[in-house]
Short mmCIF file of C-alpha atoms in Angstrom, two decimals:
data_model
loop_
_atom_site.label_atom_id
_atom_site.label_comp_id
_atom_site.label_asym_id
_atom_site.label_seq_id
_atom_site.Cartn_x
_atom_site.Cartn_y
_atom_site.Cartn_z
CA MET A 1 -19.94 -6.94 -0.27
CA ALA A 2 -19.58 -6.81 -4.04
CA LYS A 3 -17.40 -9.41 -5.71
CA LEU A 4 -15.23 -9.20 -8.81
CA ASP A 5 -15.19 -11.77 -11.62
CA GLU A 6 -11.84 -10.63 -13.03
CA ARG A 7 -8.64 -12.59 -12.57
CA ILE A 8 -6.20 -10.65 -10.39
CA GLY A 9 -2.47 -10.86 -11.07
CA PHE A 10 0.56 -9.89 -9.01
CA ILE A 11 3.96 -9.48 -10.64
CA GLY A 12 6.10 -9.68 -7.53
CA GLY A 13 4.81 -11.62 -4.52
CA GLY A 14 6.41 -9.71 -1.62
CA ASN A 15 4.87 -8.26 1.52
CA MET A 16 2.85 -5.48 -0.11
CA ALA A 17 1.49 -7.78 -2.81
CA PHE A 18 0.55 -10.38 -0.21
CA ALA A 19 -1.12 -7.76 1.99
CA ILE A 20 -3.34 -6.79 -0.95
CA GLY A 21 -3.95 -10.29 -2.32
CA SER A 22 -4.63 -12.00 0.99
CA GLY A 23 -6.83 -9.08 2.06
CA LEU A 24 -8.97 -9.33 -1.07
CA VAL A 25 -9.42 -13.06 -0.54
CA ARG A 26 -10.12 -12.67 3.17
CA CYS A 27 -12.88 -10.10 2.65
CA GLY A 28 -14.46 -12.06 -0.23
CA ILE A 29 -13.83 -9.59 -3.08
CA VAL A 30 -12.20 -12.42 -5.05
CA LYS A 31 -11.66 -16.15 -4.59
CA ALA A 32 -8.13 -17.40 -4.11
CA SER A 33 -8.46 -19.33 -7.38
CA GLN A 34 -8.84 -15.99 -9.23
CA VAL A 35 -5.37 -14.89 -8.07
CA LEU A 36 -2.18 -15.55 -10.05
CA VAL A 37 1.17 -14.39 -8.69
CA SER A 38 4.72 -14.55 -10.03
CA GLY A 39 8.17 -14.16 -8.52
CA PRO A 40 11.74 -15.07 -9.48
CA HIS A 41 11.97 -17.72 -6.76
CA ILE A 42 8.85 -19.85 -6.69
CA GLU A 43 9.88 -21.41 -3.38
CA ASN A 44 9.32 -17.97 -1.79
CA LEU A 45 5.66 -17.99 -2.88
CA GLN A 46 4.55 -20.79 -0.54
CA ARG A 47 2.29 -18.51 1.51
CA TRP A 48 0.40 -17.69 -1.70
CA ARG A 49 -0.12 -21.39 -2.38
CA ASP A 50 -1.26 -21.84 1.22
CA LEU A 51 -3.81 -19.11 0.49
CA GLY A 52 -5.04 -21.08 -2.53
CA ALA A 53 -3.60 -18.81 -5.23
CA VAL A 54 -1.82 -20.01 -8.36
CA THR A 55 1.91 -19.22 -8.51
CA SER A 56 4.45 -19.03 -11.31
CA ASP A 57 8.07 -18.01 -11.90
CA ASP A 58 7.03 -16.42 -15.23
CA ASN A 59 5.90 -12.79 -15.05
CA CYS A 60 4.55 -13.01 -18.59
CA GLU A 61 2.08 -15.68 -17.53
CA VAL A 62 0.55 -13.21 -15.10
CA LEU A 63 0.33 -10.44 -17.72
CA GLU A 64 -1.25 -12.72 -20.32
CA HIS A 65 -3.78 -14.52 -18.11
CA THR A 66 -5.13 -11.90 -15.70
CA ASP A 67 -7.39 -8.85 -16.13
CA ILE A 68 -6.11 -6.58 -13.34
CA VAL A 69 -2.33 -6.74 -12.97
CA PHE A 70 -0.64 -5.35 -9.86
CA ILE A 71 3.01 -4.41 -10.47
CA CYS A 72 4.70 -5.04 -7.11
CA VAL A 73 8.42 -5.16 -7.95
CA LYS A 74 10.96 -2.78 -6.44
CA PRO A 75 11.11 0.57 -8.31
CA HIS A 76 14.63 -0.10 -9.66
CA MET A 77 13.40 -3.39 -11.11
CA LEU A 78 10.61 -1.82 -13.19
CA SER A 79 12.64 -1.33 -16.38
CA PRO A 80 14.17 -4.84 -16.52
CA CYS A 81 10.78 -6.34 -15.61
CA ALA A 82 9.00 -4.38 -18.36
CA ALA A 83 11.73 -5.29 -20.86
CA GLN A 84 11.25 -8.98 -20.06
CA LEU A 85 7.49 -8.66 -20.46
CA LYS A 86 7.88 -6.82 -23.77
CA TYR A 87 10.21 -9.53 -25.12
CA LYS A 88 7.71 -12.33 -24.48
CA HIS A 89 4.41 -10.47 -24.83
CA VAL A 90 2.05 -11.50 -27.62
CA PRO A 91 -0.18 -8.49 -28.49
CA SER A 92 -3.92 -9.16 -28.44
CA ALA A 93 -7.23 -7.34 -28.34
CA LYS A 94 -7.35 -8.02 -24.58
CA ASP A 95 -4.50 -5.58 -23.98
CA ALA A 96 -6.80 -2.58 -24.28
CA SER A 97 -9.06 -3.84 -21.48
CA LYS A 98 -6.34 -4.83 -19.01
CA LEU A 99 -5.72 -2.66 -15.98
CA ILE A 100 -2.10 -2.18 -14.92
CA VAL A 101 -1.95 -1.17 -11.25
CA SER A 102 1.36 0.05 -9.86
CA VAL A 103 2.28 0.09 -6.17
CA LEU A 104 5.81 1.38 -6.88
CA ALA A 105 6.88 4.27 -4.66
CA GLY A 106 7.84 7.40 -6.56
CA THR A 107 7.09 5.98 -10.02
CA ASN A 108 4.83 8.36 -11.93
CA LEU A 109 2.21 7.63 -14.57
CA GLN A 110 4.37 8.95 -17.40
CA THR A 111 7.17 6.52 -16.56
CA LEU A 112 4.71 3.64 -16.25
CA GLN A 113 3.15 4.49 -19.61
CA GLU A 114 6.57 4.53 -21.24
CA GLU A 115 7.54 1.17 -19.73
CA PHE A 116 4.27 -0.49 -20.72
CA GLY A 117 4.02 1.23 -24.09
CA PHE A 118 4.52 -2.15 -25.77
CA MET A 119 0.87 -2.85 -24.93
CA GLY A 120 -0.16 0.16 -27.02
CA SER A 121 1.16 3.50 -25.80
CA SER A 122 -2.16 5.26 -26.37
CA ASP A 123 -4.30 2.38 -25.12
CA VAL A 124 -2.73 0.96 -21.97
CA LYS A 125 -4.77 1.66 -18.83
CA ILE A 126 -2.61 2.42 -15.81
CA ILE A 127 -3.47 3.23 -12.23
CA ARG A 128 -0.82 4.43 -9.80
CA THR A 129 -1.45 3.61 -6.14
CA MET A 130 0.31 4.16 -2.84
CA PRO A 131 -0.93 1.58 -0.32
CA ASN A 132 0.46 0.58 3.04
CA THR A 133 1.01 -2.79 4.70
CA SER A 134 -1.85 -2.35 7.20
CA MET A 135 -4.01 -3.68 4.36
CA GLN A 136 -3.15 -7.14 5.65
CA VAL A 137 -5.41 -6.55 8.65
CA GLY A 138 -8.08 -4.60 6.76
CA GLU A 139 -6.94 -1.19 8.01
CA GLY A 140 -4.94 0.06 5.04
CA CYS A 141 -4.68 3.62 3.78
CA THR A 142 -4.33 3.96 0.01
CA VAL A 143 -4.44 6.77 -2.52
CA TYR A 144 -4.72 6.21 -6.25
CA THR A 145 -4.90 8.01 -9.58
CA GLY A 146 -5.34 6.86 -13.18
CA ASN A 147 -4.13 7.93 -16.61
CA ALA A 148 -6.42 9.35 -19.30
CA ARG A 149 -7.38 5.88 -20.59
CA VAL A 150 -8.79 4.72 -17.26
CA SER A 151 -12.58 4.92 -17.15
CA HIS A 152 -14.83 5.81 -14.25
CA HIS A 153 -15.87 2.15 -14.13
CA ASP A 154 -12.23 1.08 -13.87
CA LEU A 155 -11.69 3.46 -10.97
CA GLU A 156 -14.80 2.13 -9.26
CA LYS A 157 -13.39 -1.41 -9.42
CA ILE A 158 -10.05 -0.33 -7.98
CA HIS A 159 -11.81 1.68 -5.28
CA LEU A 160 -13.91 -1.37 -4.36
CA MET A 161 -10.76 -3.47 -3.98
CA LEU A 162 -8.65 -0.96 -2.07
CA ASN A 163 -11.42 0.43 0.11
CA ALA A 164 -12.31 -3.11 1.24
CA LEU A 165 -8.84 -3.21 2.80
CA GLY A 166 -9.18 0.03 4.77
CA LEU A 167 -9.47 3.61 3.54
CA ALA A 168 -8.97 4.43 -0.16
CA GLN A 169 -9.22 7.78 -1.89
CA GLN A 170 -8.56 9.11 -5.39
CA VAL A 171 -6.16 12.08 -5.39
CA PRO A 172 -4.25 14.15 -7.97
CA GLU A 173 -0.93 12.53 -8.85
CA THR A 174 0.94 15.56 -7.48
CA MET A 175 -0.21 14.58 -3.98
CA ILE A 176 0.96 10.95 -3.99
CA ASP A 177 4.56 11.47 -2.86
CA ALA A 178 3.36 13.57 0.08
CA VAL A 179 0.83 10.91 1.10
CA THR A 180 3.63 8.33 0.87
CA GLY A 181 5.40 10.13 3.69
CA VAL A 182 2.27 10.05 5.87
CA ALA A 183 0.53 6.76 5.07
CA GLY A 184 3.03 4.68 3.13
CA CYS A 185 5.90 5.15 5.58
CA GLY A 186 3.75 6.08 8.57
CA PRO A 187 3.25 2.53 9.90
CA ALA A 188 7.01 2.26 10.53
CA PHE A 189 6.91 5.53 12.48
CA VAL A 190 3.95 4.29 14.52
CA TYR A 191 5.63 0.93 15.25
CA THR A 192 8.58 2.89 16.63
CA ILE A 193 6.21 4.88 18.85
CA ILE A 194 4.51 1.69 20.08
CA GLU A 195 7.88 0.16 20.91
CA ALA A 196 9.00 3.29 22.74
CA LEU A 197 5.75 3.48 24.77
CA ALA A 198 6.18 -0.19 25.67
CA ASP A 199 9.80 0.45 26.69
CA GLY A 200 8.54 3.18 28.98
CA GLY A 201 6.10 0.75 30.54
CA VAL A 202 8.81 -1.88 31.00
CA LYS A 203 11.02 0.75 32.66
CA GLN A 204 8.21 1.37 35.14
CA GLY A 205 7.76 -2.35 35.87
CA VAL A 206 5.15 -3.54 33.33
CA PRO A 207 5.94 -6.97 31.79
CA ARG A 208 7.18 -6.65 28.18
CA GLN A 209 4.34 -8.45 26.37
CA MET A 210 1.71 -6.67 28.42
CA ALA A 211 3.38 -3.30 27.77
CA ILE A 212 3.38 -3.92 24.00
CA GLN A 213 -0.30 -4.92 24.06
CA PHE A 214 -1.27 -1.89 26.13
CA ALA A 215 0.74 0.49 23.93
CA ALA A 216 -0.69 -0.94 20.68
CA GLN A 217 -4.26 -0.92 21.98
CA THR A 218 -3.82 2.65 23.20
CA LEU A 219 -2.78 3.81 19.73
CA LEU A 220 -5.63 1.85 18.14
CA GLY A 221 -8.14 3.39 20.52
CA ALA A 222 -6.80 6.91 20.02
CA ALA A 223 -6.86 6.52 16.22
CA LYS A 224 -10.45 5.25 16.27
CA THR A 225 -11.45 8.15 18.48
CA VAL A 226 -10.05 10.64 15.93
CA LEU A 227 -11.82 8.93 13.04
CA LEU A 228 -15.19 8.37 14.73
CA THR A 229 -15.55 11.67 16.58
CA GLY A 230 -14.13 13.90 13.84
CA LYS A 231 -12.52 16.04 16.52
CA HIS A 232 -9.12 17.64 15.95
CA PRO A 233 -6.36 15.64 17.68
CA ALA A 234 -5.37 18.71 19.70
CA VAL A 235 -8.92 18.96 21.12
CA LEU A 236 -8.87 15.28 22.09
CA ARG A 237 -5.44 15.69 23.68
CA ASP A 238 -6.69 18.62 25.74
CA GLU A 239 -9.59 16.47 26.96
CA VAL A 240 -7.06 14.01 28.42
CA CYS A 241 -4.83 16.66 29.99
CA SER A 242 -6.29 17.53 33.38
CA PRO A 243 -4.87 20.69 34.99
CA GLY A 244 -1.80 19.78 37.02
CA GLY A 245 -2.27 16.10 36.13
CA SER A 246 0.10 13.36 35.01
CA THR A 247 -0.73 13.57 31.28
CA ILE A 248 0.24 17.22 30.79
CA VAL A 249 3.58 16.49 32.46
CA GLY A 250 4.17 13.72 29.93
CA VAL A 251 3.08 15.93 27.02
CA HIS A 252 5.57 18.54 28.20
CA GLU A 253 8.34 15.93 27.98
CA LEU A 254 7.28 15.11 24.41
CA GLU A 255 7.53 18.79 23.51
CA LYS A 256 10.96 19.09 25.13
CA GLY A 257 12.05 16.06 23.09
CA ASN A 258 10.79 17.64 19.85
CA LEU A 259 8.57 14.66 19.05
CA ARG A 260 6.24 16.82 16.95
CA ALA A 261 9.08 18.37 14.88
CA THR A 262 10.78 14.99 14.50
CA LEU A 263 7.64 13.39 13.05
CA ILE A 264 7.06 16.33 10.70
CA ASN A 265 10.66 16.01 9.52
CA ALA A 266 10.27 12.24 9.05
CA VAL A 267 7.23 12.74 6.80
CA GLU A 268 9.05 15.46 4.84
CA LYS A 269 12.19 13.37 4.28
CA SER A 270 10.20 10.26 3.34
CA SER A 271 8.11 12.26 0.86
CA GLN A 272 11.26 13.70 -0.71
CA ARG A 273 12.84 10.26 -0.92
CA SER A 274 9.74 8.89 -2.63
CA ALA A 275 10.02 11.59 -5.30
CA GLU A 276 13.76 10.85 -5.69
CA LEU A 277 13.11 7.16 -6.23
CA GLY A 278 10.88 8.02 -9.16
CA LYS A 279 13.61 10.04 -10.85
CA LYS A 280 16.25 7.30 -10.72
#
């Protein structure tokens, strides 16, 4: 697998940042020593130090000393974070070559360009991404898009990084909030389904830990089958449903419980909320 020579920075060292950073180190895209991460409470960055990364409580240190900078703060913290960076930033020729990569839900390219305009409003290179936490096990799902300053080579580097952690795809920015509802929030929906399947097993007498393992493996197997066969999920479902069998009875209960409509509604509401977050 290709490796990157650039230094990778993370402003904000929370779960999403760690999923990306640890994943990149684990798959050999970068060495831990190439990673610099900052957070307001350095004691909370111990897992980064255990990984071998360099940590700091100064966001400006990350901006100044790395080539690809992931912005991983909460959306409502973007403006104060950018203001702090602007106050301490020393402009240099390197600014034009830096890549600013946002993982902030609902925050569009225009807003990001405005916040990082202190690096040269017409020069700053910004990529907006929407990853999910399954990156930490190499099965992430990420979409990304760049502003006009981002080159094809820049996008190739980002694709290399994100695709090494699962599935990555470039999309128009107008699609990102919708994908957030499916892929960004989707893991939480799936964890709820796994828990519910396990509860059903426990109700029928299966030990709890075994039920969780069986439920999780069942979802993993079903997902792989969709991806590897290319068949529509409805076709695969029909293949499991024997006439008069136990599966079709269970599927009928799912339909009576409006599982399908509930999941569609969950994606819709999460997508709408993502767009709302970007307007605040």
